Short mmCIF file of C-alpha atoms and ligand atoms in Angstrom, two decimals:
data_model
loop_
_atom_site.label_atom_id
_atom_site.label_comp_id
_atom_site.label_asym_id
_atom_site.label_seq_id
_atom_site.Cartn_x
_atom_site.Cartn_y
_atom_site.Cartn_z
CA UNK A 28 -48.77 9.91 13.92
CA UNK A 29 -49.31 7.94 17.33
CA UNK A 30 -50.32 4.59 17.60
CA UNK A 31 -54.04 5.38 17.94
CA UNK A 32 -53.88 7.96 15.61
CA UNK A 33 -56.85 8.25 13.53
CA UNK A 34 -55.90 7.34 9.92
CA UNK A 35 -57.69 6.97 6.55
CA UNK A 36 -56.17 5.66 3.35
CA UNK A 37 -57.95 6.18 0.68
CA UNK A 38 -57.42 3.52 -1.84
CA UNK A 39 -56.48 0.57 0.71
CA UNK A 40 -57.54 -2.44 -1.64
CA UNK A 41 -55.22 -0.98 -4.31
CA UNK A 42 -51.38 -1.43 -4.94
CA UNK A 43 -50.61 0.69 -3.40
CA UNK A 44 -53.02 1.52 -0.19
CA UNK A 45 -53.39 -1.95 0.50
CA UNK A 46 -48.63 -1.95 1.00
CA UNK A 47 -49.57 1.11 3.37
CA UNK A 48 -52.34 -0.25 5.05
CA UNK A 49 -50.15 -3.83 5.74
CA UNK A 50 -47.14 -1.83 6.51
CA UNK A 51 -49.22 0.75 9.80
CA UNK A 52 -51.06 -2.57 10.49
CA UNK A 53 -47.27 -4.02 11.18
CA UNK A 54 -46.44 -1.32 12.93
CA UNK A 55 -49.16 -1.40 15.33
CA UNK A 56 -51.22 1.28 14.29
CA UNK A 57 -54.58 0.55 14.95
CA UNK A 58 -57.12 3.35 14.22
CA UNK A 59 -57.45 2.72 10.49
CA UNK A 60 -60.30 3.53 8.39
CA UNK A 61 -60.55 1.97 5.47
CA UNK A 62 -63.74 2.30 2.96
CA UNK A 63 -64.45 0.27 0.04
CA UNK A 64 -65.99 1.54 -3.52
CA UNK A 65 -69.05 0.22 -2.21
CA UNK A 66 -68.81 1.89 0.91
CA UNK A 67 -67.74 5.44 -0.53
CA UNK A 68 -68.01 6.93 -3.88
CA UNK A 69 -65.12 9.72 -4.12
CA UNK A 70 -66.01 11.10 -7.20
CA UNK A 71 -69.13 11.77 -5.41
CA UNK A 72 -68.68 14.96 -3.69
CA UNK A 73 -71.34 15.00 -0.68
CA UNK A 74 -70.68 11.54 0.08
CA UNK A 75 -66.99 12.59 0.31
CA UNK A 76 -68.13 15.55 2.71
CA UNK A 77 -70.12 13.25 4.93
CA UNK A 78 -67.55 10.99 5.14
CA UNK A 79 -64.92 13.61 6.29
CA UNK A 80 -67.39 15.62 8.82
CA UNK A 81 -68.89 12.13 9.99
CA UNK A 82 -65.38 10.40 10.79
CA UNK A 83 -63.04 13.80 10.84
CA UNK A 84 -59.82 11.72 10.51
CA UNK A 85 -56.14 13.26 11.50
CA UNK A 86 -54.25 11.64 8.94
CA UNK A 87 -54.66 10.63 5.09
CA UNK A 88 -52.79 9.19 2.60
CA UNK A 89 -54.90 9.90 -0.75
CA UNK A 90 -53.91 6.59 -2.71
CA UNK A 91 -56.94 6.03 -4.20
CA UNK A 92 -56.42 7.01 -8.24
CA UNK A 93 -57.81 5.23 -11.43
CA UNK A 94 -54.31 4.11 -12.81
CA UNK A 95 -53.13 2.02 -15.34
CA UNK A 96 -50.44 1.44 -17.74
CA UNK A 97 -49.32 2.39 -21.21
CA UNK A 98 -52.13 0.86 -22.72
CA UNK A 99 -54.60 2.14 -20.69
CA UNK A 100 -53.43 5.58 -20.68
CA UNK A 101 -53.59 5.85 -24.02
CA UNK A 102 -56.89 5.07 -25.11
CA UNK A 103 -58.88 6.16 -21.90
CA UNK A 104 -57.14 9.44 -21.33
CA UNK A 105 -60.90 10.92 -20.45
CA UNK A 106 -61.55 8.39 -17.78
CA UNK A 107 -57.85 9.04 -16.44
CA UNK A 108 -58.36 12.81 -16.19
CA UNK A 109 -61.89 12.84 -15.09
CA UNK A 110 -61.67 10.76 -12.63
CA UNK A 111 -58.35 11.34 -10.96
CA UNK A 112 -59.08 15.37 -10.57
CA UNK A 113 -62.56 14.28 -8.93
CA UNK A 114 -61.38 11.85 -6.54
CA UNK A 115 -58.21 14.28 -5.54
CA UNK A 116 -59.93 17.46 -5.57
CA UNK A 117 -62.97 15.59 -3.13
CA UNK A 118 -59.83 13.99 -0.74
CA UNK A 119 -58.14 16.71 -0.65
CA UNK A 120 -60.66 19.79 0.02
CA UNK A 121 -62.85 17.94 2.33
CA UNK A 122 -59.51 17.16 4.55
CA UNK A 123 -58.69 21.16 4.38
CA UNK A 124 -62.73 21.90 5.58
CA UNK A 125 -62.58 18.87 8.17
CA UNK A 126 -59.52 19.75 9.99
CA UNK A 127 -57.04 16.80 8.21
CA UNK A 128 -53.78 17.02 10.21
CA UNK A 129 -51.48 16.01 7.49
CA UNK A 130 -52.29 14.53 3.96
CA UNK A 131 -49.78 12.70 1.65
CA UNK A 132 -50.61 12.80 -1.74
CA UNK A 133 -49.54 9.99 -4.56
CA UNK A 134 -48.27 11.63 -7.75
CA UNK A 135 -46.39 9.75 -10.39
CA UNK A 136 -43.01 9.96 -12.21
CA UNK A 137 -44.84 10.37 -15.57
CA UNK A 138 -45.44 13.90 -14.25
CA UNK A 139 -42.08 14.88 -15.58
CA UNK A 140 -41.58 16.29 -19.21
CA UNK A 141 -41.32 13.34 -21.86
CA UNK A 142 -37.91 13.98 -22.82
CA UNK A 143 -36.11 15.38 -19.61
CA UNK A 144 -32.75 15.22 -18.43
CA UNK A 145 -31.85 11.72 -16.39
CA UNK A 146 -31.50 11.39 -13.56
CA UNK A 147 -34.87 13.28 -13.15
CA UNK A 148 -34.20 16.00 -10.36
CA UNK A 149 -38.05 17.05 -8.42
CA UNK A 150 -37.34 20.63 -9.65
CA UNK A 151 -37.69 19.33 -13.76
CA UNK A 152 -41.78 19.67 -13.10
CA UNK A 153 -43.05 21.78 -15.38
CA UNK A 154 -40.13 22.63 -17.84
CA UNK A 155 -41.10 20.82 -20.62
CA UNK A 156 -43.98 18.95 -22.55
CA UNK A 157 -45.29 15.58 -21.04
CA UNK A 158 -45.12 12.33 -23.05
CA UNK A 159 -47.99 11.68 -25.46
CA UNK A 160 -49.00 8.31 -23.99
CA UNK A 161 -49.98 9.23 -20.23
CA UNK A 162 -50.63 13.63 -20.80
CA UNK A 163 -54.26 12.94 -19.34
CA UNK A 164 -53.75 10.77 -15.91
CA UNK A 165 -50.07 13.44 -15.52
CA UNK A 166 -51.86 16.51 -15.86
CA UNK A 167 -54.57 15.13 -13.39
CA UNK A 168 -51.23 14.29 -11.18
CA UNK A 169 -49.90 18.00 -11.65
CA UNK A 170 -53.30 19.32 -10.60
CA UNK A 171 -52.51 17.11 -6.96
CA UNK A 172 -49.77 18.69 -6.25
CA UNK A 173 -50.34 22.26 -7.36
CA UNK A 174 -53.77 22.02 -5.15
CA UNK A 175 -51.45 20.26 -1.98
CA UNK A 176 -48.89 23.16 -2.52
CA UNK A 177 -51.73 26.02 -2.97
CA UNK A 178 -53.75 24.80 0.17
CA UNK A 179 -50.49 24.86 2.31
CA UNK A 180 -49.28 28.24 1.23
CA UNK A 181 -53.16 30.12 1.31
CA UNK A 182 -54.34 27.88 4.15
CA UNK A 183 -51.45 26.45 6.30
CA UNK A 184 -51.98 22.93 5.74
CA UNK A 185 -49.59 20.32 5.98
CA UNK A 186 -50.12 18.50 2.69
CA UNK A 187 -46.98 16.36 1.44
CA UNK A 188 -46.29 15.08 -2.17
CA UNK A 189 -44.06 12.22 -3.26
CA UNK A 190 -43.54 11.08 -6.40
CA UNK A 191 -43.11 7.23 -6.94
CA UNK A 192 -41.46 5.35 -9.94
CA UNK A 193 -42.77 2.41 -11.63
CA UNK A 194 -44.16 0.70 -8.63
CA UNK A 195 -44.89 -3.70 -8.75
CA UNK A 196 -46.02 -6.14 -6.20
CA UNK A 197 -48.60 -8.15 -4.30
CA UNK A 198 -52.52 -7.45 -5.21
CA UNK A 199 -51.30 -5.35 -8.35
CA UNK A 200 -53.14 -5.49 -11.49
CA UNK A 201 -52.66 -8.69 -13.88
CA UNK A 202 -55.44 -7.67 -16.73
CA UNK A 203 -53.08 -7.82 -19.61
CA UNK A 204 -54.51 -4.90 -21.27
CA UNK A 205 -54.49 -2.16 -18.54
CA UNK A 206 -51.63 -3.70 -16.39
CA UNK A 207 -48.44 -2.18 -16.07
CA UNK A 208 -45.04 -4.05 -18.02
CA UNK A 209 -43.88 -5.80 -14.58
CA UNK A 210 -47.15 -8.01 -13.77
CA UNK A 211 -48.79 -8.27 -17.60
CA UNK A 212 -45.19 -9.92 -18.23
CA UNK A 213 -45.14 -12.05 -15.14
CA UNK A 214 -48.62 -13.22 -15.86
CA UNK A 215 -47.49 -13.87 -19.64
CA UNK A 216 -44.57 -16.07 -18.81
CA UNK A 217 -46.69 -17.88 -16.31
CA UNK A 218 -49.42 -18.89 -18.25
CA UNK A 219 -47.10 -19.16 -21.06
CA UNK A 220 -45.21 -21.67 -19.22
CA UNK A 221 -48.03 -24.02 -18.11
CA UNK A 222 -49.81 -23.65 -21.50
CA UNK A 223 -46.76 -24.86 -23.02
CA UNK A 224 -46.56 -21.92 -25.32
CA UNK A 225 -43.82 -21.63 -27.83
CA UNK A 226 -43.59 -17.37 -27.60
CA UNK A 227 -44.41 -14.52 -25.42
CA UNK A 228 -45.03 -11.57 -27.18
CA UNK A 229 -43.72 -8.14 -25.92
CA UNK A 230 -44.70 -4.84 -26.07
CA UNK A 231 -42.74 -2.31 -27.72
CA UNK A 232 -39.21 -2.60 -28.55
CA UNK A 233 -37.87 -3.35 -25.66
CA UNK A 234 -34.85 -0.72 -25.63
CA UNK A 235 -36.71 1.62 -23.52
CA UNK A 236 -36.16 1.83 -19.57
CA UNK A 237 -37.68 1.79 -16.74
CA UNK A 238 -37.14 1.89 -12.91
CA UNK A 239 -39.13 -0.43 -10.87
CA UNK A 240 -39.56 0.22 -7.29
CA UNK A 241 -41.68 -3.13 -4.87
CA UNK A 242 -44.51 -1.25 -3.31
CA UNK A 243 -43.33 -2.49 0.05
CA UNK A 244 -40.66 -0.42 -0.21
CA UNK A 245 -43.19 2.78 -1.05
CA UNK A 246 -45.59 1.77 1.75
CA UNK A 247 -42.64 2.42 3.95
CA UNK A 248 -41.03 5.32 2.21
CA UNK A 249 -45.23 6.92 2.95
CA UNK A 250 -45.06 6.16 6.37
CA UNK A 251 -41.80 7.33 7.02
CA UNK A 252 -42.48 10.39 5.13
CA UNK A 253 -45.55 11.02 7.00
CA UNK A 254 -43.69 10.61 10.08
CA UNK A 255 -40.83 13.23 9.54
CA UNK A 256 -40.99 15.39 6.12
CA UNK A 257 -43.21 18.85 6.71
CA UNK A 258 -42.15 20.48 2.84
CA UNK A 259 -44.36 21.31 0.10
CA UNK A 260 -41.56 20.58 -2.09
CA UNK A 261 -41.77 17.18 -4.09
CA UNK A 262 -40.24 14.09 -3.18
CA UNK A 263 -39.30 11.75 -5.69
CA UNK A 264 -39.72 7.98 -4.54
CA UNK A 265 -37.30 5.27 -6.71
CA UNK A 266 -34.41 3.27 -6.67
CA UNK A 267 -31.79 5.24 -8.66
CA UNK A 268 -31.43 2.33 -11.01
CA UNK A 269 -33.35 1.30 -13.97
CA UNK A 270 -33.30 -1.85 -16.33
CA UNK A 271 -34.45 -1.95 -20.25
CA UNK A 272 -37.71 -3.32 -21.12
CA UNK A 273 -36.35 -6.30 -22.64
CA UNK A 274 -33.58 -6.73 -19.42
CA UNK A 275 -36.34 -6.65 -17.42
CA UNK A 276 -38.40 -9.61 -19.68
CA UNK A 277 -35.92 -11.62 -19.57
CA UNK A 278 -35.13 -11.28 -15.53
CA UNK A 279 -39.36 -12.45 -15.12
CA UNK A 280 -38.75 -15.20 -17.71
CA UNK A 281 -35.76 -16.67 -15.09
CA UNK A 282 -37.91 -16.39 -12.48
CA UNK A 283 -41.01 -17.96 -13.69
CA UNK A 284 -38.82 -20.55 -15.40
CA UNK A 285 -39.90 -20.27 -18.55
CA UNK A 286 -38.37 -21.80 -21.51
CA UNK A 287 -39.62 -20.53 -24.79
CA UNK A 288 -38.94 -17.54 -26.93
CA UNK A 289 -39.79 -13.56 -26.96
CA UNK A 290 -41.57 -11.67 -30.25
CA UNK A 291 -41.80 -7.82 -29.44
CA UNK A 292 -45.06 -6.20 -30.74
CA UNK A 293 -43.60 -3.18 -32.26
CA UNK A 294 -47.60 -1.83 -33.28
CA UNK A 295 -47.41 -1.07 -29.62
CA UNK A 296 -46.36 2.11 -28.32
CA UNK A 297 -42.93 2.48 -26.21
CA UNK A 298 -43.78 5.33 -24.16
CA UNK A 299 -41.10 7.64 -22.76
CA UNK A 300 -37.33 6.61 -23.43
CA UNK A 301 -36.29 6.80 -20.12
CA UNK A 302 -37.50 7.75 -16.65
CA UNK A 303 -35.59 7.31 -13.77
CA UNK A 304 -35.55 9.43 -10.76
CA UNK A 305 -33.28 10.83 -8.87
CA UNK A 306 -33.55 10.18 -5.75
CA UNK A 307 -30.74 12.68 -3.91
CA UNK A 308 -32.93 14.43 -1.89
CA UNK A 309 -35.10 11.37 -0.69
CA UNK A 310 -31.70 10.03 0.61
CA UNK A 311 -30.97 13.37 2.19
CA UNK A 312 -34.22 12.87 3.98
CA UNK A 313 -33.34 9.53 5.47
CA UNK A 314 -34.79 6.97 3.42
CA UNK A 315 -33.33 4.19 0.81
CA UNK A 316 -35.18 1.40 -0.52
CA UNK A 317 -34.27 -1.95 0.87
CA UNK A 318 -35.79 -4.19 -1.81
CA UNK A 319 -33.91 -5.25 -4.84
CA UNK A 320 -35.70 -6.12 -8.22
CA UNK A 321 -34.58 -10.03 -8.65
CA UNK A 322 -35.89 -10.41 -4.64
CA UNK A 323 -39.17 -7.89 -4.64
CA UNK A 324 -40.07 -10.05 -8.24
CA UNK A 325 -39.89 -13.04 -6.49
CA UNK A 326 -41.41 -12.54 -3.67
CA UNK A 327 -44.20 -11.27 -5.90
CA UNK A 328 -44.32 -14.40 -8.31
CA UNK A 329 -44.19 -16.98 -5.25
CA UNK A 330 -47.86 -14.35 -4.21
CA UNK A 331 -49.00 -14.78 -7.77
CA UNK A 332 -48.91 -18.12 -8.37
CA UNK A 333 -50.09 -18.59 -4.61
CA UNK A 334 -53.12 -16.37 -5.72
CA UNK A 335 -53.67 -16.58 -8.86
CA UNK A 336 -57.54 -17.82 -8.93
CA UNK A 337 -57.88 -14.79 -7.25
CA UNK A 338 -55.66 -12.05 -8.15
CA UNK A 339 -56.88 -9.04 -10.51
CA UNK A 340 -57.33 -9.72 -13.99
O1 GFB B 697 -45.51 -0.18 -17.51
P1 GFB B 697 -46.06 0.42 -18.75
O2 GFB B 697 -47.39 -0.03 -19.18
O3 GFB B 697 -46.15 1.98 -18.67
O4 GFB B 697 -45.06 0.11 -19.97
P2 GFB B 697 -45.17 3.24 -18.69
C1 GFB B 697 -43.68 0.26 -19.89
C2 GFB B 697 -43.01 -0.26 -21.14
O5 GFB B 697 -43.16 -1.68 -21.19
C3 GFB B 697 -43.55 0.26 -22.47
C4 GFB B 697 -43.54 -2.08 -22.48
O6 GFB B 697 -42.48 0.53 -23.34
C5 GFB B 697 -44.38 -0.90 -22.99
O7 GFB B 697 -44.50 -0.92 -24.40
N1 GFB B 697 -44.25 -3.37 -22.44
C6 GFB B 697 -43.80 -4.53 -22.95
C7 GFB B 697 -45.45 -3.62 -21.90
N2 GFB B 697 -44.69 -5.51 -22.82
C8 GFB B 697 -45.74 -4.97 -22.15
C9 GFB B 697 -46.98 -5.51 -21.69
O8 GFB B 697 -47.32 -6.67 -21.88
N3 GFB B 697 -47.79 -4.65 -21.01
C10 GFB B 697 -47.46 -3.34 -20.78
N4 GFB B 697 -48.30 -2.57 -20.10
N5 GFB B 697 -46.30 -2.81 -21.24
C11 GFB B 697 -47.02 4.21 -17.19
C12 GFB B 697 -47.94 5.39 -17.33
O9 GFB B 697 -46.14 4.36 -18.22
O10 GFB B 697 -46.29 4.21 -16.00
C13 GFB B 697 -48.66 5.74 -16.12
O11 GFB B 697 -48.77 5.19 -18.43
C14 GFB B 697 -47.86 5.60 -14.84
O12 GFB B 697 -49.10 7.05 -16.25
C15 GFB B 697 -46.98 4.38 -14.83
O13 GFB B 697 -47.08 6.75 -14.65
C16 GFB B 697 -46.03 4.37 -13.66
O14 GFB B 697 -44.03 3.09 -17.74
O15 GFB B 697 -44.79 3.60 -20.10
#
């Protein structure tokens, strides 16, 4: 990509898109497009099309995706499969017809069979079944990747695929029954704490883990990627380290300052035991995250309670 390049990132008001959409704008790239829901549909196919033949872009990064977290995947699996394969299949074919330079596509770590090895090496895809809580929105995943990989190898496309870990930070997703663990427990312990409630209750049992990754860190791991990796293989995005659920409550309850007690909601499902990437070959690319979990949470609490008449819940 050059400075002028002509870029669209699908998804730019999410977590995600909106951390690679601050992260070119730093950089001085200055030939975004951006598109709100309003703007364009993309589960609607000919106003995909139009878009792509009207503003032929060079460069996309396809982070638009319904997401969600444990909860969420659970009970609207339909809405997580139907929509994802839409919105990729539209993104991703209409950048093949119109000419797309390069495309970088957003999987997931739950793409990985439930109960694989750890660390979780790119090449585990596909060995194994995928955990019952998130089958729908992984398959959907899958789907993106096969289709980047297929359109490369009949068509000669450069499509890339990376696969982030549990990703946090500013304009995530606070609703406390479709957020991920990381902000429904930040905005617990907040409210918690100036509601002078006695408990916070938990999810789960707590003993599970999980790797948590500050989506600064991924917008620049995208960019970078974008910049210098031309593979169809997979590219796992994470930290190499992961924390327990209840490590990781406790950590947000020191940082928000909050003084009362945890109950765990065991009627709640745990999801997958463990999930952390490794992320060897990333490193043998050139990248390592910069951002450690006590800083990236803090820099996202001091944003939440700055926003927090305005944030998403
Ligand atoms: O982040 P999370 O919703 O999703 O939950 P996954 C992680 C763990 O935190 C689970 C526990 O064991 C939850 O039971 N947990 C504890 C909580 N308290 C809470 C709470 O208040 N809210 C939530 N949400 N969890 C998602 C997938 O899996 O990870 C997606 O469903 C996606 O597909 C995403 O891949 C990265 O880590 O289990």
């Amino acid at each position: 990509m050059n400075k002028t390049s002509k870029i669209y990132v699908a998804g730019h008001n999410g977590l995600v898109g909106s951390a690679i959409t601050r992260r070119l704008t730093d950089l001085g790239f200055t030939n975004l497009i951006k598109k709100t829901r309003a703007e364009l549909d993309l589960l609607n196919q000919s106003a995909v099309e139009s878009f792509f033949a009207k503003e032929k872009p060079e460069y996309v990064f396809c982070a638009a995706a319904k997401v969600g977290g444990i909860w969420a995947n659970k009970t609207e699996k339909a809405d997580f499969i139907y929509q994802n394969l839409e919105v990729q299949n539209n993104i991703i074919h209409f950048s093949y017809k119109y000419g797309v330079k390069k495309l970088l596509f957003l999987g997931s770590s739950c793409i990985y069979p439930g109960s694989c090895p750890q660390p979780i090496k790119e090449e585990y895809l596909l060995t194994g079944p995928l955990e019952e809580t998130n089958d729908a929105y992984a398959v959907a995943k899958i789907a993106g990747i096969k289709m980047c990989q297929s359109f490369n190898s009949q068509y000669g496309t450069n499509y890339i695929s990376v696969m982030p870990t549990n990703l946090y930070g500013i304009n995530d997703n606070f609703n406390l029954e479709s957020a991920h663990v990381l902000p429904a427990l930040m905005r617990k312990f907040y409210e918690a704490k100036i509601n002078n409630q006695k408990q916070v209750v938990v999810w789960g049992t707590g003993t599970v883990k999980r790797e948590f990754l500050c989506v600064d860190d991924m917008a620049d791991a995208c960019v970078y990627l974008m910049n210098h990796y031309n593979d169809s293989k997979i590219v796992n995005i994470g930290t190499g380290k992961d924390s327990t659920i209840k490590e990781l409550a406790l950590l947000i309850k020191e940082i928000v300052g909050y003084k009362g007690e945890l109950s765990w909601d065991t009627s709640k499902p745990d999801g997958t035991h463990q999930k952390l990437l490794d992320v060897t070959y990333l490193h043998s690319l050139g990248w390592k995250h910069r951002i450690d979990l006590k800083e990236g949470l803090t820099t996202t609490f001091n944003w939440f309670v700055q926003n927090y008449q305005h944030i998403r819940k």
